[in-house]
Amino acid sequence: MVGSSHEALHRIFQKDPTLLTRALQRVLHVPFPEPRQIAALNVDLTEIEPVERRVDTLLRAETDEGTYLFVIESQGKVDDRKRGSWPYYLSYLYEKYRCEPVLIVVTQNSATAKWASRPIRLGFRDWHSLTVRPLVLGPDNVPVIADEQSAVRDVPIAVLSAMTHGRGRQAPAILESLATALQTIDDETAAVFVQFVDSCLADPQAKQMWRDLMTATQYFWRHPLAEQVREEGREEGREEGRVEAKAEMVLHLLQWRGIEVPDAVRDRVNACTDLNRLEAWAQRAMHAEDAAELFDGE
């Protein structure tokens, strides 16, 4: 299970290596050739000397133009030690594999993205013996995927969008679109993507909304994150607790989507003791334009 945003931001490219090519071409506008094959490699760059060095994710891409190594680094904040380690990684990998290394930095932070995109130049001021130019994927260039059609068309890109932009006023549209799109792919892959997004949502409100969305679609209960919630439910051990939680979720979905909830609607939801009916209302809350639409047809 993915435990942090650091892991999720680079492991998504292990789960779907083809996402990297699309990110290069569509987000960074780098004319990278279409790979015939992409394979994950050992990330351990430790030498015989007791100095341990590891990249986050390392992929090898075979193309008609040659073989490339993608060094993918998840970066949470500015760290000037990378000025030495990143050039080392690239030089070591070229020496070991004799193919071209490409450094890609993934971050959720605009300031970190700006810092990481600066070329690393080693040598004299007017004569650089070595120049490293990282490619950076971050909130300033990863597209905001906030409609279902775009999310369904390219689910991994939609996942990367949620991991990068899943906060603030745009979070509801991004997360709702992705929740729908995840239902169009296989359960195993979707479960991993759900964990990636959950790990990257630092905003507590956005994280709770994401878990509510997964519950509302009945998908959440099919992946490992649900065990924590199920355990909490067993500790309560009361039917009333489950009903109250479901009613609260219905109202939260409406509120987080910016829909006004009149007292009459709130009272009716809170008074309901039928879990199946609350489940149906939760489904409607994901798409309703007005709170009263919860009760359409009843």
mmCIF file with all atom_site columns, N, CA, C and O in Angstrom, residues 37-79:
data_model
loop_
_atom_site.group_PDB
_atom_site.id
_atom_site.type_symbol
_atom_site.label_atom_id
_atom_site.label_alt_id
_atom_site.label_comp_id
_atom_site.label_asym_id
_atom_site.label_entity_id
_atom_site.label_seq_id
_atom_site.pdbx_PDB_ins_code
_atom_site.Cartn_x
_atom_site.Cartn_y
_atom_site.Cartn_z
_atom_site.occupancy
_atom_site.B_iso_or_equiv
_atom_site.pdbx_formal_charge
_atom_site.auth_seq_id
_atom_site.auth_comp_id
_atom_site.auth_asym_id
_atom_site.auth_atom_id
_atom_site.pdbx_PDB_model_num
ATOM 1   N N  . GLN A 1 37 ? 9.012  -0.629 -26.144 1.00 0.00 ? 37 GLN A N  1
ATOM 2   C CA . GLN A 1 37 ? 8.918  -1.344 -24.872 1.00 0.00 ? 37 GLN A CA 1
ATOM 3   C C  . GLN A 1 37 ? 9.477  -0.463 -23.767 1.00 0.00 ? 37 GLN A C  1
ATOM 4   O O  . GLN A 1 37 ? 10.446 0.277  -23.969 1.00 0.00 ? 37 GLN A O  1
ATOM 5   N N  . ILE A 1 38 ? 8.857  -0.527 -22.587 1.00 0.00 ? 38 ILE A N  1
ATOM 6   C CA . ILE A 1 38 ? 9.377  0.174  -21.409 1.00 0.00 ? 38 ILE A CA 1
ATOM 7   C C  . ILE A 1 38 ? 9.453  -0.829 -20.268 1.00 0.00 ? 38 ILE A C  1
ATOM 8   O O  . ILE A 1 38 ? 8.480  -1.544 -20.002 1.00 0.00 ? 38 ILE A O  1
ATOM 9   N N  . ALA A 1 39 ? 10.589 -0.897 -19.600 1.00 0.00 ? 39 ALA A N  1
ATOM 10  C CA . ALA A 1 39 ? 10.779 -1.860 -18.512 1.00 0.00 ? 39 ALA A CA 1
ATOM 11  C C  . ALA A 1 39 ? 11.332 -1.162 -17.292 1.00 0.00 ? 39 ALA A C  1
ATOM 12  O O  . ALA A 1 39 ? 12.150 -0.239 -17.393 1.00 0.00 ? 39 ALA A O  1
ATOM 13  N N  . ALA A 1 40 ? 10.901 -1.586 -16.109 1.00 0.00 ? 40 ALA A N  1
ATOM 14  C CA . ALA A 1 40 ? 11.427 -1.050 -14.848 1.00 0.00 ? 40 ALA A CA 1
ATOM 15  C C  . ALA A 1 40 ? 12.759 -1.727 -14.533 1.00 0.00 ? 40 ALA A C  1
ATOM 16  O O  . ALA A 1 40 ? 12.930 -2.925 -14.734 1.00 0.00 ? 40 ALA A O  1
ATOM 17  N N  . LEU A 1 41 ? 13.697 -0.932 -14.018 1.00 0.00 ? 41 LEU A N  1
ATOM 18  C CA . LEU A 1 41 ? 15.018 -1.440 -13.666 1.00 0.00 ? 41 LEU A CA 1
ATOM 19  C C  . LEU A 1 41 ? 15.245 -1.304 -12.167 1.00 0.00 ? 41 LEU A C  1
ATOM 20  O O  . LEU A 1 41 ? 14.491 -0.637 -11.464 1.00 0.00 ? 41 LEU A O  1
ATOM 21  N N  . ASN A 1 42 ? 16.314 -1.919 -11.697 1.00 0.00 ? 42 ASN A N  1
ATOM 22  C CA . ASN A 1 42 ? 16.694 -1.824 -10.289 1.00 0.00 ? 42 ASN A CA 1
ATOM 23  C C  . ASN A 1 42 ? 17.066 -0.381 -9.962  1.00 0.00 ? 42 ASN A C  1
ATOM 24  O O  . ASN A 1 42 ? 17.904 0.225  -10.642 1.00 0.00 ? 42 ASN A O  1
ATOM 25  N N  . VAL A 1 43 ? 16.459 0.179  -8.914  1.00 0.00 ? 43 VAL A N  1
ATOM 26  C CA . VAL A 1 43 ? 16.694 1.588  -8.570  1.00 0.00 ? 43 VAL A CA 1
ATOM 27  C C  . VAL A 1 43 ? 17.934 1.791  -7.708  1.00 0.00 ? 43 VAL A C  1
ATOM 28  O O  . VAL A 1 43 ? 18.310 2.925  -7.407  1.00 0.00 ? 43 VAL A O  1
ATOM 29  N N  . ASP A 1 44 ? 18.583 0.717  -7.293  1.00 0.00 ? 44 ASP A N  1
ATOM 30  C CA . ASP A 1 44 ? 19.735 0.801  -6.391  1.00 0.00 ? 44 ASP A CA 1
ATOM 31  C C  . ASP A 1 44 ? 20.987 1.178  -7.173  1.00 0.00 ? 44 ASP A C  1
ATOM 32  O O  . ASP A 1 44 ? 21.425 0.446  -8.064  1.00 0.00 ? 44 ASP A O  1
ATOM 33  N N  . LEU A 1 45 ? 21.567 2.337  -6.845  1.00 0.00 ? 45 LEU A N  1
ATOM 34  C CA . LEU A 1 45 ? 22.795 2.793  -7.493  1.00 0.00 ? 45 LEU A CA 1
ATOM 35  C C  . LEU A 1 45 ? 23.985 2.720  -6.543  1.00 0.00 ? 45 LEU A C  1
ATOM 36  O O  . LEU A 1 45 ? 24.990 3.395  -6.733  1.00 0.00 ? 45 LEU A O  1
ATOM 37  N N  . THR A 1 46 ? 23.873 1.884  -5.505  1.00 0.00 ? 46 THR A N  1
ATOM 38  C CA . THR A 1 46 ? 24.924 1.771  -4.508  1.00 0.00 ? 46 THR A CA 1
ATOM 39  C C  . THR A 1 46 ? 26.202 1.200  -5.135  1.00 0.00 ? 46 THR A C  1
ATOM 40  O O  . THR A 1 46 ? 26.157 0.225  -5.893  1.00 0.00 ? 46 THR A O  1
ATOM 41  N N  . GLU A 1 47 ? 27.331 1.798  -4.807  1.00 0.00 ? 47 GLU A N  1
ATOM 42  C CA . GLU A 1 47 ? 28.613 1.321  -5.309  1.00 0.00 ? 47 GLU A CA 1
ATOM 43  C C  . GLU A 1 47 ? 29.215 0.326  -4.316  1.00 0.00 ? 47 GLU A C  1
ATOM 44  O O  . GLU A 1 47 ? 28.664 0.065  -3.245  1.00 0.00 ? 47 GLU A O  1
ATOM 45  N N  . ILE A 1 48 ? 30.379 -0.235 -4.685  1.00 0.00 ? 48 ILE A N  1
ATOM 46  C CA . ILE A 1 48 ? 31.062 -1.171 -3.788  1.00 0.00 ? 48 ILE A CA 1
ATOM 47  C C  . ILE A 1 48 ? 31.436 -0.472 -2.496  1.00 0.00 ? 48 ILE A C  1
ATOM 48  O O  . ILE A 1 48 ? 31.340 -1.033 -1.404  1.00 0.00 ? 48 ILE A O  1
ATOM 49  N N  . GLU A 1 49 ? 31.837 0.784  -2.606  1.00 0.00 ? 49 GLU A N  1
ATOM 50  C CA . GLU A 1 49 ? 32.103 1.578  -1.408  1.00 0.00 ? 49 GLU A CA 1
ATOM 51  C C  . GLU A 1 49 ? 30.791 1.759  -0.645  1.00 0.00 ? 49 GLU A C  1
ATOM 52  O O  . GLU A 1 49 ? 29.719 1.772  -1.239  1.00 0.00 ? 49 GLU A O  1
ATOM 53  N N  . PRO A 1 50 ? 30.866 1.906  0.696   1.00 0.00 ? 50 PRO A N  1
ATOM 54  C CA . PRO A 1 50 ? 29.631 2.003  1.489   1.00 0.00 ? 50 PRO A CA 1
ATOM 55  C C  . PRO A 1 50 ? 28.940 3.359  1.355   1.00 0.00 ? 50 PRO A C  1
ATOM 56  O O  . PRO A 1 50 ? 28.800 4.104  2.324   1.00 0.00 ? 50 PRO A O  1
ATOM 57  N N  . VAL A 1 51 ? 28.552 3.692  0.127   1.00 0.00 ? 51 VAL A N  1
ATOM 58  C CA . VAL A 1 51 ? 27.785 4.904  -0.127  1.00 0.00 ? 51 VAL A CA 1
ATOM 59  C C  . VAL A 1 51 ? 26.516 4.493  -0.851  1.00 0.00 ? 51 VAL A C  1
ATOM 60  O O  . VAL A 1 51 ? 26.560 4.018  -1.985  1.00 0.00 ? 51 VAL A O  1
ATOM 61  N N  . GLU A 1 52 ? 25.383 4.625  -0.198  1.00 0.00 ? 52 GLU A N  1
ATOM 62  C CA . GLU A 1 52 ? 24.127 4.184  -0.786  1.00 0.00 ? 52 GLU A CA 1
ATOM 63  C C  . GLU A 1 52 ? 23.469 5.314  -1.549  1.00 0.00 ? 52 GLU A C  1
ATOM 64  O O  . GLU A 1 52 ? 23.286 6.412  -1.026  1.00 0.00 ? 52 GLU A O  1
ATOM 65  N N  . ARG A 1 53 ? 23.147 5.040  -2.808  1.00 0.00 ? 53 ARG A N  1
ATOM 66  C CA . ARG A 1 53 ? 22.465 6.027  -3.640  1.00 0.00 ? 53 ARG A CA 1
ATOM 67  C C  . ARG A 1 53 ? 21.328 5.321  -4.366  1.00 0.00 ? 53 ARG A C  1
ATOM 68  O O  . ARG A 1 53 ? 21.546 4.296  -5.014  1.00 0.00 ? 53 ARG A O  1
ATOM 69  N N  . ARG A 1 54 ? 20.120 5.866  -4.267  1.00 0.00 ? 54 ARG A N  1
ATOM 70  C CA . ARG A 1 54 ? 18.960 5.271  -4.928  1.00 0.00 ? 54 ARG A CA 1
ATOM 71  C C  . ARG A 1 54 ? 18.149 6.355  -5.631  1.00 0.00 ? 54 ARG A C  1
ATOM 72  O O  . ARG A 1 54 ? 17.896 7.409  -5.056  1.00 0.00 ? 54 ARG A O  1
ATOM 73  N N  . VAL A 1 55 ? 17.746 6.042  -6.850  1.00 0.00 ? 55 VAL A N  1
ATOM 74  C CA . VAL A 1 55 ? 16.780 6.901  -7.514  1.00 0.00 ? 55 VAL A CA 1
ATOM 75  C C  . VAL A 1 55 ? 15.389 6.427  -7.108  1.00 0.00 ? 55 VAL A C  1
ATOM 76  O O  . VAL A 1 55 ? 15.237 5.339  -6.555  1.00 0.00 ? 55 VAL A O  1
ATOM 77  N N  . ASP A 1 56 ? 14.385 7.248  -7.376  1.00 0.00 ? 56 ASP A N  1
ATOM 78  C CA . ASP A 1 56 ? 13.032 6.867  -6.977  1.00 0.00 ? 56 ASP A CA 1
ATOM 79  C C  . ASP A 1 56 ? 12.450 5.806  -7.919  1.00 0.00 ? 56 ASP A C  1
ATOM 80  O O  . ASP A 1 56 ? 11.979 4.767  -7.489  1.00 0.00 ? 56 ASP A O  1
ATOM 81  N N  . THR A 1 57 ? 12.450 6.091  -9.198  1.00 0.00 ? 57 THR A N  1
ATOM 82  C CA . THR A 1 57 ? 11.993 5.120  -10.201 1.00 0.00 ? 57 THR A CA 1
ATOM 83  C C  . THR A 1 57 ? 12.941 5.184  -11.390 1.00 0.00 ? 57 THR A C  1
ATOM 84  O O  . THR A 1 57 ? 13.357 6.278  -11.801 1.00 0.00 ? 57 THR A O  1
ATOM 85  N N  . LEU A 1 58 ? 13.257 4.014  -11.948 1.00 0.00 ? 58 LEU A N  1
ATOM 86  C CA . LEU A 1 58 ? 14.153 3.936  -13.097 1.00 0.00 ? 58 LEU A CA 1
ATOM 87  C C  . LEU A 1 58 ? 13.500 3.045  -14.150 1.00 0.00 ? 58 LEU A C  1
ATOM 88  O O  . LEU A 1 58 ? 13.200 1.881  -13.898 1.00 0.00 ? 58 LEU A O  1
ATOM 89  N N  . LEU A 1 59 ? 13.266 3.602  -15.338 1.00 0.00 ? 59 LEU A N  1
ATOM 90  C CA . LEU A 1 59 ? 12.639 2.881  -16.436 1.00 0.00 ? 59 LEU A CA 1
ATOM 91  C C  . LEU A 1 59 ? 13.541 2.911  -17.669 1.00 0.00 ? 59 LEU A C  1
ATOM 92  O O  . LEU A 1 59 ? 14.213 3.918  -17.921 1.00 0.00 ? 59 LEU A O  1
ATOM 93  N N  . ARG A 1 60 ? 13.541 1.830  -18.421 1.00 0.00 ? 60 ARG A N  1
ATOM 94  C CA . ARG A 1 60 ? 14.289 1.787  -19.680 1.00 0.00 ? 60 ARG A CA 1
ATOM 95  C C  . ARG A 1 60 ? 13.296 1.727  -20.833 1.00 0.00 ? 60 ARG A C  1
ATOM 96  O O  . ARG A 1 60 ? 12.422 0.863  -20.862 1.00 0.00 ? 60 ARG A O  1
ATOM 97  N N  . ALA A 1 61 ? 13.441 2.633  -21.787 1.00 0.00 ? 61 ALA A N  1
ATOM 98  C CA . ALA A 1 61 ? 12.532 2.706  -22.926 1.00 0.00 ? 61 ALA A CA 1
ATOM 99  C C  . ALA A 1 61 ? 13.284 2.378  -24.210 1.00 0.00 ? 61 ALA A C  1
ATOM 100 O O  . ALA A 1 61 ? 14.294 3.027  -24.527 1.00 0.00 ? 61 ALA A O  1
ATOM 101 N N  . GLU A 1 62 ? 12.780 1.390  -24.932 1.00 0.00 ? 62 GLU A N  1
ATOM 102 C CA . GLU A 1 62 ? 13.352 1.011  -26.224 1.00 0.00 ? 62 GLU A CA 1
ATOM 103 C C  . GLU A 1 62 ? 12.566 1.724  -27.326 1.00 0.00 ? 62 GLU A C  1
ATOM 104 O O  . GLU A 1 62 ? 11.345 1.581  -27.409 1.00 0.00 ? 62 GLU A O  1
ATOM 105 N N  . THR A 1 63 ? 13.241 2.492  -28.159 1.00 0.00 ? 63 THR A N  1
ATOM 106 C CA . THR A 1 63 ? 12.586 3.196  -29.259 1.00 0.00 ? 63 THR A CA 1
ATOM 107 C C  . THR A 1 63 ? 13.336 2.925  -30.557 1.00 0.00 ? 63 THR A C  1
ATOM 108 O O  . THR A 1 63 ? 14.444 2.376  -30.554 1.00 0.00 ? 63 THR A O  1
ATOM 109 N N  . ASP A 1 64 ? 12.745 3.342  -31.671 1.00 0.00 ? 64 ASP A N  1
ATOM 110 C CA . ASP A 1 64 ? 13.411 3.192  -32.970 1.00 0.00 ? 64 ASP A CA 1
ATOM 111 C C  . ASP A 1 64 ? 14.649 4.071  -33.072 1.00 0.00 ? 64 ASP A C  1
ATOM 112 O O  . ASP A 1 64 ? 15.525 3.834  -33.919 1.00 0.00 ? 64 ASP A O  1
ATOM 113 N N  . GLU A 1 65 ? 14.721 5.077  -32.218 1.00 0.00 ? 65 GLU A N  1
ATOM 114 C CA . GLU A 1 65 ? 15.856 6.002  -32.257 1.00 0.00 ? 65 GLU A CA 1
ATOM 115 C C  . GLU A 1 65 ? 16.933 5.641  -31.237 1.00 0.00 ? 65 GLU A C  1
ATOM 116 O O  . GLU A 1 65 ? 17.955 6.315  -31.143 1.00 0.00 ? 65 GLU A O  1
ATOM 117 N N  . GLY A 1 66 ? 16.693 4.619  -30.449 1.00 0.00 ? 66 GLY A N  1
ATOM 118 C CA . GLY A 1 66 ? 17.678 4.217  -29.458 1.00 0.00 ? 66 GLY A CA 1
ATOM 119 C C  . GLY A 1 66 ? 17.034 3.864  -28.129 1.00 0.00 ? 66 GLY A C  1
ATOM 120 O O  . GLY A 1 66 ? 15.813 3.867  -27.983 1.00 0.00 ? 66 GLY A O  1
ATOM 121 N N  . THR A 1 67 ? 17.875 3.574  -27.141 1.00 0.00 ? 67 THR A N  1
ATOM 122 C CA . THR A 1 67 ? 17.411 3.196  -25.807 1.00 0.00 ? 67 THR A CA 1
ATOM 123 C C  . THR A 1 67 ? 17.658 4.350  -24.840 1.00 0.00 ? 67 THR A C  1
ATOM 124 O O  . THR A 1 67 ? 18.727 4.961  -24.845 1.00 0.00 ? 67 THR A O  1
ATOM 125 N N  . TYR A 1 68 ? 16.656 4.624  -23.995 1.00 0.00 ? 68 TYR A N  1
ATOM 126 C CA . TYR A 1 68 ? 16.751 5.718  -23.033 1.00 0.00 ? 68 TYR A CA 1
ATOM 127 C C  . TYR A 1 68 ? 16.440 5.201  -21.632 1.00 0.00 ? 68 TYR A C  1
ATOM 128 O O  . TYR A 1 68 ? 15.656 4.268  -21.453 1.00 0.00 ? 68 TYR A O  1
ATOM 129 N N  . LEU A 1 69 ? 17.062 5.837  -20.647 1.00 0.00 ? 69 LEU A N  1
ATOM 130 C CA . LEU A 1 69 ? 16.773 5.559  -19.244 1.00 0.00 ? 69 LEU A CA 1
ATOM 131 C C  . LEU A 1 69 ? 16.031 6.758  -18.667 1.00 0.00 ? 69 LEU A C  1
ATOM 132 O O  . LEU A 1 69 ? 16.511 7.890  -18.746 1.00 0.00 ? 69 LEU A O  1
ATOM 133 N N  . PHE A 1 70 ? 14.876 6.520  -18.078 1.00 0.00 ? 70 PHE A N  1
ATOM 134 C CA . PHE A 1 70 ? 14.134 7.580  -17.417 1.00 0.00 ? 70 PHE A CA 1
ATOM 135 C C  . PHE A 1 70 ? 14.403 7.509  -15.918 1.00 0.00 ? 70 PHE A C  1
ATOM 136 O O  . PHE A 1 70 ? 14.041 6.534  -15.254 1.00 0.00 ? 70 PHE A O  1
ATOM 137 N N  . VAL A 1 71 ? 15.048 8.531  -15.399 1.00 0.00 ? 71 VAL A N  1
ATOM 138 C CA . VAL A 1 71 ? 15.290 8.663  -13.966 1.00 0.00 ? 71 VAL A CA 1
ATOM 139 C C  . VAL A 1 71 ? 14.188 9.566  -13.420 1.00 0.00 ? 71 VAL A C  1
ATOM 140 O O  . VAL A 1 71 ? 14.166 10.770 -13.698 1.00 0.00 ? 71 VAL A O  1
ATOM 141 N N  . ILE A 1 72 ? 13.257 9.020  -12.644 1.00 0.00 ? 72 ILE A N  1
ATOM 142 C CA . ILE A 1 72 ? 12.109 9.781  -12.160 1.00 0.00 ? 72 ILE A CA 1
ATOM 143 C C  . ILE A 1 72 ? 12.288 10.039 -10.664 1.00 0.00 ? 72 ILE A C  1
ATOM 144 O O  . ILE A 1 72 ? 12.376 9.105  -9.860  1.00 0.00 ? 72 ILE A O  1
ATOM 145 N N  . GLU A 1 73 ? 12.352 11.300 -10.302 1.00 0.00 ? 73 GLU A N  1
ATOM 146 C CA . GLU A 1 73 ? 12.558 11.718 -8.924  1.00 0.00 ? 73 GLU A CA 1
ATOM 147 C C  . GLU A 1 73 ? 11.324 12.456 -8.415  1.00 0.00 ? 73 GLU A C  1
ATOM 148 O O  . GLU A 1 73 ? 10.873 13.431 -9.026  1.00 0.00 ? 73 GLU A O  1
ATOM 149 N N  . SER A 1 74 ? 10.774 12.017 -7.299  1.00 0.00 ? 74 SER A N  1
ATOM 150 C CA . SER A 1 74 ? 9.674  12.701 -6.635  1.00 0.00 ? 74 SER A CA 1
ATOM 151 C C  . SER A 1 74 ? 10.274 13.701 -5.642  1.00 0.00 ? 74 SER A C  1
ATOM 152 O O  . SER A 1 74 ? 11.013 13.313 -4.743  1.00 0.00 ? 74 SER A O  1
ATOM 153 N N  . GLN A 1 75 ? 9.946  14.977 -5.802  1.00 0.00 ? 75 GLN A N  1
ATOM 154 C CA . GLN A 1 75 ? 10.591 16.015 -5.006  1.00 0.00 ? 75 GLN A CA 1
ATOM 155 C C  . GLN A 1 75 ? 9.563  16.829 -4.248  1.00 0.00 ? 75 GLN A C  1
ATOM 156 O O  . GLN A 1 75 ? 8.728  17.509 -4.847  1.00 0.00 ? 75 GLN A O  1
ATOM 157 N N  . GLY A 1 76 ? 9.606  16.766 -2.922  1.00 0.00 ? 76 GLY A N  1
ATOM 158 C CA . GLY A 1 76 ? 8.635  17.485 -2.113  1.00 0.00 ? 76 GLY A CA 1
ATOM 159 C C  . GLY A 1 76 ? 9.005  18.927 -1.826  1.00 0.00 ? 76 GLY A C  1
ATOM 160 O O  . GLY A 1 76 ? 8.136  19.776 -1.653  1.00 0.00 ? 76 GLY A O  1
ATOM 161 N N  . LYS A 1 77 ? 10.314 19.216 -1.777  1.00 0.00 ? 77 LYS A N  1
ATOM 162 C CA . LYS A 1 77 ? 10.750 20.567 -1.448  1.00 0.00 ? 77 LYS A CA 1
ATOM 163 C C  . LYS A 1 77 ? 12.121 20.829 -2.055  1.00 0.00 ? 77 LYS A C  1
ATOM 164 O O  . LYS A 1 77 ? 12.776 19.909 -2.582  1.00 0.00 ? 77 LYS A O  1
ATOM 165 N N  . VAL A 1 78 ? 12.545 22.074 -1.979  1.00 0.00 ? 78 VAL A N  1
ATOM 166 C CA . VAL A 1 78 ? 13.869 22.450 -2.490  1.00 0.00 ? 78 VAL A CA 1
ATOM 167 C C  . VAL A 1 78 ? 14.943 21.747 -1.667  1.00 0.00 ? 78 VAL A C  1
ATOM 168 O O  . VAL A 1 78 ? 14.891 21.730 -0.435  1.00 0.00 ? 78 VAL A O  1
ATOM 169 N N  . ASP A 1 79 ? 15.900 21.143 -2.357  1.00 0.00 ? 79 ASP A N  1
ATOM 170 C CA . ASP A 1 79 ? 16.989 20.430 -1.690  1.00 0.00 ? 79 ASP A CA 1
ATOM 171 C C  . ASP A 1 79 ? 18.245 20.602 -2.543  1.00 0.00 ? 79 ASP A C  1
ATOM 172 O O  . ASP A 1 79 ? 18.429 19.921 -3.552  1.00 0.00 ? 79 ASP A O  1
#
